[in-house]
Tab-separated table of C-alpha atoms in Angstrom:
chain	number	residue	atom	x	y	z
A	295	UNK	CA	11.392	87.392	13.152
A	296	UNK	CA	12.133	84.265	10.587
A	297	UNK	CA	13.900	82.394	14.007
A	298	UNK	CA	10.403	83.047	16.010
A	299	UNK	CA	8.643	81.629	12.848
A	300	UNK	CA	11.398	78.834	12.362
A	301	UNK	CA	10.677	77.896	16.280
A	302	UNK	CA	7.083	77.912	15.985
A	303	UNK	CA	7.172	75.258	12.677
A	304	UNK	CA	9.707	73.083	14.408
A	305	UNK	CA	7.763	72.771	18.071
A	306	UNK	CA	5.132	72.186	15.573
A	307	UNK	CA	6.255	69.000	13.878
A	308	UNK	CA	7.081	67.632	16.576
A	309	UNK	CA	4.439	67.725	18.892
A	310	UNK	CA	2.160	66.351	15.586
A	311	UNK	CA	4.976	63.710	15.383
A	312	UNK	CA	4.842	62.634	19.503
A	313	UNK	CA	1.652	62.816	20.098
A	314	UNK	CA	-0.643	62.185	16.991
A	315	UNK	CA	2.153	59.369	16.495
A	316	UNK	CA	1.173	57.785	19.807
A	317	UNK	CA	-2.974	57.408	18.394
A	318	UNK	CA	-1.306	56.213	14.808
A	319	UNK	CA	0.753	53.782	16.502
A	320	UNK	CA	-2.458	52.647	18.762
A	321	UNK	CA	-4.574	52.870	15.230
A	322	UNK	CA	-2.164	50.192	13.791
A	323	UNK	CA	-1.994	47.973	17.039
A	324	UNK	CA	-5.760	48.007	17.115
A	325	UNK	CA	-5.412	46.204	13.547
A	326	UNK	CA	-3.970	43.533	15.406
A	327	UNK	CA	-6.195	43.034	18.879
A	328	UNK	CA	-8.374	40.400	18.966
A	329	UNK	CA	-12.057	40.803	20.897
A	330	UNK	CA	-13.953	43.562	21.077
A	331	UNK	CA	-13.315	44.729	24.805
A	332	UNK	CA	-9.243	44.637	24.156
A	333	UNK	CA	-10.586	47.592	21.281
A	334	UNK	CA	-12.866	49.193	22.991
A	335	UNK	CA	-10.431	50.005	25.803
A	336	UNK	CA	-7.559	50.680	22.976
A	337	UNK	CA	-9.498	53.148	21.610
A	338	UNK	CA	-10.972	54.747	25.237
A	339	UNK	CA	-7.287	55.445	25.369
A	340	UNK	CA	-7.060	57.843	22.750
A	341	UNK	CA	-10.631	58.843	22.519
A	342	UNK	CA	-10.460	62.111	24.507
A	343	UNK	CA	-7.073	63.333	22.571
A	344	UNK	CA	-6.839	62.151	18.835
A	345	UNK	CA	-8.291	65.058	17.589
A	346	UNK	CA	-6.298	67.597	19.293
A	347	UNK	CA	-2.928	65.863	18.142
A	348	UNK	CA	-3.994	66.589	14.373
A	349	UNK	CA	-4.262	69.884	15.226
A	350	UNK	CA	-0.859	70.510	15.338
A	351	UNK	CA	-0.732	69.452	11.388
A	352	UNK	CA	-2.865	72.235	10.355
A	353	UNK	CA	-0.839	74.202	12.644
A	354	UNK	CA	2.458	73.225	10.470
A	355	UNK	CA	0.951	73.787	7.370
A	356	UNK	CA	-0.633	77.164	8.413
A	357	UNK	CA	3.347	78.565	9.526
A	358	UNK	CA	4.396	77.052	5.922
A	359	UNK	CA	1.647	78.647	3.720
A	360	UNK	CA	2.068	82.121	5.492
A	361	UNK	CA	5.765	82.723	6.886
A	362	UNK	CA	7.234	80.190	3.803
A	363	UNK	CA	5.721	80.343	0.935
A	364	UNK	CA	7.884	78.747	-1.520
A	365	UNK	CA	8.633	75.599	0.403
A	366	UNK	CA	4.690	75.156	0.764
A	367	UNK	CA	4.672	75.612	-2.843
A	368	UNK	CA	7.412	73.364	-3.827
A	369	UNK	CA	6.312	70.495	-1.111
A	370	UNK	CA	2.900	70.457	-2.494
A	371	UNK	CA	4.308	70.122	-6.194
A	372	UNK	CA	6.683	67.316	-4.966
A	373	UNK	CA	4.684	65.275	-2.699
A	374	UNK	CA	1.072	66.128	-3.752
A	375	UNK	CA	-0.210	62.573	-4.255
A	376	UNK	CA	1.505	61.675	-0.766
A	377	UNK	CA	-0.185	64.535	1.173
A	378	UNK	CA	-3.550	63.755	-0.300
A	379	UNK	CA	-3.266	59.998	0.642
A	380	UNK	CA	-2.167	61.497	4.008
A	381	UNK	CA	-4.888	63.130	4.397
A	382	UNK	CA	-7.357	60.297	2.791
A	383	UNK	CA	-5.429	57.986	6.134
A	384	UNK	CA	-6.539	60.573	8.697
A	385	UNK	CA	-9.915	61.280	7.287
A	386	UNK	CA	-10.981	57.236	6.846
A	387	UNK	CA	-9.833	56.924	10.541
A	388	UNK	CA	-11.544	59.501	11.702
A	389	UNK	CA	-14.604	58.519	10.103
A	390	UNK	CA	-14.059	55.308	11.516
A	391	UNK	CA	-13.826	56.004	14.706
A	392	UNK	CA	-16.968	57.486	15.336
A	393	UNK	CA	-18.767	55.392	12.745
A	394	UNK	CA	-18.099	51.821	14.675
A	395	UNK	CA	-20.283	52.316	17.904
A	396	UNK	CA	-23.549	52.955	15.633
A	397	UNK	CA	-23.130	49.153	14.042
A	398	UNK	CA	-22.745	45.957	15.331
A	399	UNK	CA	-23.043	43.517	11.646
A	400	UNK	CA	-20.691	45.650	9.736
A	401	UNK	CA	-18.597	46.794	12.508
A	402	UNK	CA	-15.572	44.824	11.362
A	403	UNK	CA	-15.229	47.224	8.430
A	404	UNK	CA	-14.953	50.608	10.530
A	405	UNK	CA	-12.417	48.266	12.193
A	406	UNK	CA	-10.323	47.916	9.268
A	407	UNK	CA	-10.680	51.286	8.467
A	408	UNK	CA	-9.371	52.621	11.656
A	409	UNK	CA	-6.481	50.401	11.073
A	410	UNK	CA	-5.898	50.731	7.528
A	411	UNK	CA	-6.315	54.858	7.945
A	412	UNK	CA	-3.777	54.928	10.609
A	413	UNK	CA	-1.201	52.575	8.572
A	414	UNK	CA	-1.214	54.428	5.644
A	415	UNK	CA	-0.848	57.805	6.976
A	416	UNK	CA	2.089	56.569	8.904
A	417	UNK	CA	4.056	54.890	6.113
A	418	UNK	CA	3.092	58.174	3.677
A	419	UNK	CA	4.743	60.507	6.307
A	420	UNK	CA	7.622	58.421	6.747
A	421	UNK	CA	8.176	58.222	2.704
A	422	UNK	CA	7.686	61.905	2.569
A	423	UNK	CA	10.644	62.362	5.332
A	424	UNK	CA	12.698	59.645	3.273
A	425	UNK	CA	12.616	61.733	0.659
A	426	UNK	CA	13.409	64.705	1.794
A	427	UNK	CA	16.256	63.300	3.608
A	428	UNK	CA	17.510	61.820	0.304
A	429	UNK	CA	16.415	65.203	-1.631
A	430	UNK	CA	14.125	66.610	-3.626
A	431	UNK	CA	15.345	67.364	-7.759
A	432	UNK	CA	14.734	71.221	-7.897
A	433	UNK	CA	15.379	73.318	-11.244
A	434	UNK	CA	14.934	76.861	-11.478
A	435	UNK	CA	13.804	77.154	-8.314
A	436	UNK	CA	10.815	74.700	-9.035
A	437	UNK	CA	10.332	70.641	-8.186
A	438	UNK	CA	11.067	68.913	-11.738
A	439	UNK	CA	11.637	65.551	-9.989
A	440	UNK	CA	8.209	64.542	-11.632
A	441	UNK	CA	4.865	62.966	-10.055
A	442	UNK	CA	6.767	60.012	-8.566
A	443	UNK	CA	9.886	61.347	-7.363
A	444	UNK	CA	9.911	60.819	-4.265
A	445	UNK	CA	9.125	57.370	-4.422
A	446	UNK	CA	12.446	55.651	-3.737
A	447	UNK	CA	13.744	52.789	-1.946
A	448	UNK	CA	14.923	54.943	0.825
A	449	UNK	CA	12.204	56.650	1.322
A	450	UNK	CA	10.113	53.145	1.195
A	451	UNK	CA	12.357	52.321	3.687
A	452	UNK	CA	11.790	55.334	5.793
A	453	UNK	CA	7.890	55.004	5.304
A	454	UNK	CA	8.476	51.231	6.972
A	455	UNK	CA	10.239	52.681	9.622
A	456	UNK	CA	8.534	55.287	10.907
A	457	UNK	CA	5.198	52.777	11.225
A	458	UNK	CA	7.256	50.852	13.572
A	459	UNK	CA	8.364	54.131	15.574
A	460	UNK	CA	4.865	55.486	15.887
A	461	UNK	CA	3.434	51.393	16.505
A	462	UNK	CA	6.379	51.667	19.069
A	463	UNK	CA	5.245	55.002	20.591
A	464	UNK	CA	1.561	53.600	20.497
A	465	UNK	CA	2.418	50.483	22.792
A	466	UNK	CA	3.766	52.779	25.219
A	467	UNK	CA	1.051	54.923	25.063
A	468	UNK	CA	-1.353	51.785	25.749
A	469	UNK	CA	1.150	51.125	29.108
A	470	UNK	CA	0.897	54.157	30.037
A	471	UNK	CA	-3.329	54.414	30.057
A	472	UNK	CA	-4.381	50.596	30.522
A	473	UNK	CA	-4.257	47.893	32.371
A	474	UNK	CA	-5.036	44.339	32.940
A	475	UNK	CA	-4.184	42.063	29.029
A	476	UNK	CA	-4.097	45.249	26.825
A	477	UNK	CA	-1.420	46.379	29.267
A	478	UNK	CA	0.265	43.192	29.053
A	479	UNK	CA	0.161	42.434	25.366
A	480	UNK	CA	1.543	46.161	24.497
A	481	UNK	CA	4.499	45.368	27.264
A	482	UNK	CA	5.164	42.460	25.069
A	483	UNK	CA	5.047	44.210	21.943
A	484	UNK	CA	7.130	47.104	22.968
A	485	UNK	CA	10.360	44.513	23.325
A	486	UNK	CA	9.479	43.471	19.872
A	487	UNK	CA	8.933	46.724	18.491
A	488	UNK	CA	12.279	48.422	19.976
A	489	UNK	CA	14.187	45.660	18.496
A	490	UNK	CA	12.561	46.091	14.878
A	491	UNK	CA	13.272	50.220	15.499
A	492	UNK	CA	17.324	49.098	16.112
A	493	UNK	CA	17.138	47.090	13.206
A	494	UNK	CA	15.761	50.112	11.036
A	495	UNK	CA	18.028	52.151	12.148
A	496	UNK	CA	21.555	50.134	11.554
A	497	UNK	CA	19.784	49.044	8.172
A	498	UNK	CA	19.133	53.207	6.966
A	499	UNK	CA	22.506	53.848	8.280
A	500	UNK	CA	24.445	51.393	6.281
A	501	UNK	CA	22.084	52.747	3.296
A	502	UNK	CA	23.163	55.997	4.012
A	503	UNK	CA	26.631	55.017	3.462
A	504	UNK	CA	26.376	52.666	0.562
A	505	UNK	CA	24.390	55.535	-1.292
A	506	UNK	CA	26.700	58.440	0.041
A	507	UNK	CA	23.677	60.623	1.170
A	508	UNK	CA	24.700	64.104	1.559
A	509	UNK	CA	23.509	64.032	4.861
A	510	UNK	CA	26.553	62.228	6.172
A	511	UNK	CA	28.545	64.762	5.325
A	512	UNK	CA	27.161	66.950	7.568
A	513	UNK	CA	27.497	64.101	10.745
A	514	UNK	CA	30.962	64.436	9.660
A	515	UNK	CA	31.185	68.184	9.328
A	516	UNK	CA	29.593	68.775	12.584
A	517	UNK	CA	30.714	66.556	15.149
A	518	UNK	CA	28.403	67.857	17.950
A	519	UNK	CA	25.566	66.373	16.451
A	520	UNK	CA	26.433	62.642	17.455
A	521	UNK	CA	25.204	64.154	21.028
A	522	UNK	CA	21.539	63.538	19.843
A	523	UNK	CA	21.975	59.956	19.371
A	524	UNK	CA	23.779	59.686	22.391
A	525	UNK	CA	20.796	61.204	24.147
A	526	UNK	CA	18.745	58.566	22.167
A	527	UNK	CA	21.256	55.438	23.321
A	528	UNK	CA	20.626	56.706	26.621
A	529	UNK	CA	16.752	56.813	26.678
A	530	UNK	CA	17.118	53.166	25.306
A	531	UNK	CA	18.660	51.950	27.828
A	532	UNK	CA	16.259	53.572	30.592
A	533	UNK	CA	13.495	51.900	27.947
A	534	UNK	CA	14.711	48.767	27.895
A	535	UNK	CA	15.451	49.031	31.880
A	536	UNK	CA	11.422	50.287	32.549
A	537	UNK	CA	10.207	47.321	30.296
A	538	UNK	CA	12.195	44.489	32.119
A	539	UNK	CA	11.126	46.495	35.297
A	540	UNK	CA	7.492	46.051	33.904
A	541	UNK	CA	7.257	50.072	34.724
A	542	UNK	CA	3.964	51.984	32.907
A	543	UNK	CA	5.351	55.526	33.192
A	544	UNK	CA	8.473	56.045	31.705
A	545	UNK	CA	8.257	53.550	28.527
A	546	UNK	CA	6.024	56.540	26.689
A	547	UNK	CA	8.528	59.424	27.989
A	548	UNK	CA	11.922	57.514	26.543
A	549	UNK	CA	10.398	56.492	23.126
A	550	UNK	CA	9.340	59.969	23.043
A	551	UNK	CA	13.020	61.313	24.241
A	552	UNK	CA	14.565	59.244	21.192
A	553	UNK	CA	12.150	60.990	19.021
A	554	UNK	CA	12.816	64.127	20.152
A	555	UNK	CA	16.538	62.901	19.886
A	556	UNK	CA	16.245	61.555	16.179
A	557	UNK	CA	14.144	65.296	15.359
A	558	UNK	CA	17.124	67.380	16.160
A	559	UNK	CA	19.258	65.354	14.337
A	560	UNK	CA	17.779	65.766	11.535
A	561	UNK	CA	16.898	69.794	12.076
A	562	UNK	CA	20.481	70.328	12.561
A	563	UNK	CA	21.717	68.218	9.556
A	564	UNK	CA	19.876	70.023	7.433
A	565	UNK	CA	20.220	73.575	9.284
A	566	UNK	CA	20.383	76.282	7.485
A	567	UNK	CA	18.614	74.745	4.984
A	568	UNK	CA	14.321	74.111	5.679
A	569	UNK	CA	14.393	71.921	1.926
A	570	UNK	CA	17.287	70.143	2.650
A	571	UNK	CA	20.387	70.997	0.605
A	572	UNK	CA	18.043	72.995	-1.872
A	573	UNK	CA	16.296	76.040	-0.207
A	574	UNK	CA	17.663	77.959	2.850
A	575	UNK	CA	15.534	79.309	5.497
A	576	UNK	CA	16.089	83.005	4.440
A	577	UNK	CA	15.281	82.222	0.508
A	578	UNK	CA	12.626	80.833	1.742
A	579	UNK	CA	11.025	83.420	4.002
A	580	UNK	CA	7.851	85.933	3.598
A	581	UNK	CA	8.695	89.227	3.378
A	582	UNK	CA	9.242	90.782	6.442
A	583	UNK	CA	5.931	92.580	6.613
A	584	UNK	CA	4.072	89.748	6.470
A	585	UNK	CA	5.948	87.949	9.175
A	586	UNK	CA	5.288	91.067	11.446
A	587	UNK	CA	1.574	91.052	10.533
A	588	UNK	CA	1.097	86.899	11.160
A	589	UNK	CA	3.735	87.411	14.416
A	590	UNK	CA	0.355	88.821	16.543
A	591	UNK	CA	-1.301	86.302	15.938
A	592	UNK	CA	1.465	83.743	16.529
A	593	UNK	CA	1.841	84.993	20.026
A	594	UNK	CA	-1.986	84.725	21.243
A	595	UNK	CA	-3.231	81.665	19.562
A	596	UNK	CA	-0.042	79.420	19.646
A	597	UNK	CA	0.580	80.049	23.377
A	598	UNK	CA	-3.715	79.343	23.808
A	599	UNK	CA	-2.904	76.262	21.430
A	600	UNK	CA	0.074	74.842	24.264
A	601	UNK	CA	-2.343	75.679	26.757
A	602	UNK	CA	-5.445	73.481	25.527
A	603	UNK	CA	-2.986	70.553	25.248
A	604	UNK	CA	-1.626	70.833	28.948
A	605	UNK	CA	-5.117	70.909	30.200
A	606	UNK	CA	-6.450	68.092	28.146
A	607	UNK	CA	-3.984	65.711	28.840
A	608	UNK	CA	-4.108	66.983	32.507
A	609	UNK	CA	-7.748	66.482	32.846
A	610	UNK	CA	-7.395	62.577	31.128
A	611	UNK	CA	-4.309	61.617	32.907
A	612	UNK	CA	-4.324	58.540	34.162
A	613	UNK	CA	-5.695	54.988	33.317
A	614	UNK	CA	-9.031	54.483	31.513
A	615	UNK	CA	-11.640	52.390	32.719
A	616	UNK	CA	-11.888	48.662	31.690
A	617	UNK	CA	-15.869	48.641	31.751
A	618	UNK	CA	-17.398	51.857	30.822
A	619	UNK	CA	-18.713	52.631	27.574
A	620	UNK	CA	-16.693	55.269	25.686
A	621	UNK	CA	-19.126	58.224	25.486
């Protein structure tokens, strides 16, 4: 019962971290278009979808308050002030989204919101998986690492980083649904992007090793894990192949496949542990009655959850129109 709950939590994360990535990573790229039609079809992209994707966060933090208690306690206590401004991101954007087509003077300022919103809920995330990756200080079974804890270098570093993953994942995204020069700019952007991403990535592992993380010990422990980045170094190269090729489709799918990639990764690092090197999976568990009580509801709504997605993405497949208005 604690694997089927385990499962749920990490199919979770990462469909919040693909696909609500994608409409952060278009949210921060909007910050940088210039004229209002290059926005207006940036945002038709993600219009029907956005607030789907952030459906999957309440989802995570629904499995976490009910099947694991104590790490929803103990992430709360540790990164309270980066959840709320989390959460502050989302709701600004949100508000800013629908609050732009009823003015035309003070438009520009729903603009930056949308923008702003999106950047800072991307860089929070990323410093929240920084510094989990780098540990959290833990006494007595309770977070003593004090309000600011987890605000390190690294996980600055990791905050950076995952802005230009999701700003990556966005471009593609914009490929994938436009055309004409918001097509064109984003296939310009994604060379500059994947580059910055490499970058990151040499950069946080050379940190790693300067700062002995514990995490390296368990690349070294368990060998089989250097297949995800293989499958990662793979989907690069069929990126980098699509974007000379100037191909829409399969930009979106290989960012997305060195997500997934980087995700497991890190799950397995870290397995059996859900607060890394801290708190295993069974410490951290309900009791077993109330993982039987929340399982029948896990199997009709999450399943009816999957569904919804399918069929909205199904129905708005394709590329958006150039001209229309957005409602």
């Amino acid at each position: 019962m604690v694997m089927f709950w385990v499962l749920l939590l990490a199919i979770s994360i990462l469909l919040y971290v693909l696909l609500d990535g994608a409409d952060l990573g278009v949210g921060m790229l909007f910050g940088l278009a210039q004229g209002e039609a290059k926005r207006s079809v940036m945002l038709r992209a993600v219009a029907p979808i956005w607030d789907g994707n952030e459906t999957w966060l309440v989802v995570t933090g629904v499995i976490l308050w009910g099947a694991f208690p104590i790490v929803y306690a103990t992430l709360l206590s540790a990164f309270y002030l980066p959840l709320f401004l989390i959460l502050a991101g989302l709701i600004l954007r949100g508000v800013a989204f629908e609050f732009r087509d009823k003015t035309q003077q003070m438009r520009w300022i729903w603009d930056l919101s949308f923008a702003a919103g999106s950047l800072l809920a991307s860089f929070m995330q990323g410093v929240t998986v920084g510094a989990l990756v780098e540990g959290l200080q833990v006494t007595n079974g309770q977070y003593s690492g004090g309000d600011f804890g987890w605000l390190t270098p690294f996980a600055v570093l990791c905050g950076i980083g995952l802005c230009l993953g999701y700003t990556l994942l966005g471009a593609c995204w914009l490929v994938k649904k436009c055309d004409t020069e918001v097509r064109d700019r984003a296939h310009r952007q994604i060379r500059v992007l994947a580059v910055s991403v490499l970058v990151f990535l040499v950069v946080v592992f050379v940190y790693a090793l300067a700062e002995h993380l514990p995490i390296l010990h368990r690349w070294i422990d368990r060998p089989y894990l250097f297949a995800f980045p293989a499958i990662g170094a793979v989907a690069a190269i069929v990126l980098a192949l699509s974007i000379l090729r100037q191909n829409d489709h399969w930009p979106f799918y290989m960012v997305a496949l060195i997500f997934v990639s980087a995700f497991g990764t890190l799950a397995l690092s870290f397995w059996p542990y859900i607060i890394p090197f801290v708190v295993t999976i069974d410490e951290a568990a309900a009791p077993q009655s109330s993982l039987t009580f929340m399982f029948w509801g896990g199997v009709v709504v999450f399943p009816l959850m999957l569904l919804y997605t399918l069929i909205s993405y199904s129905v708005f497949r394709g590329k958006v129109a150039t001209t229309a208005a957005r409602h």
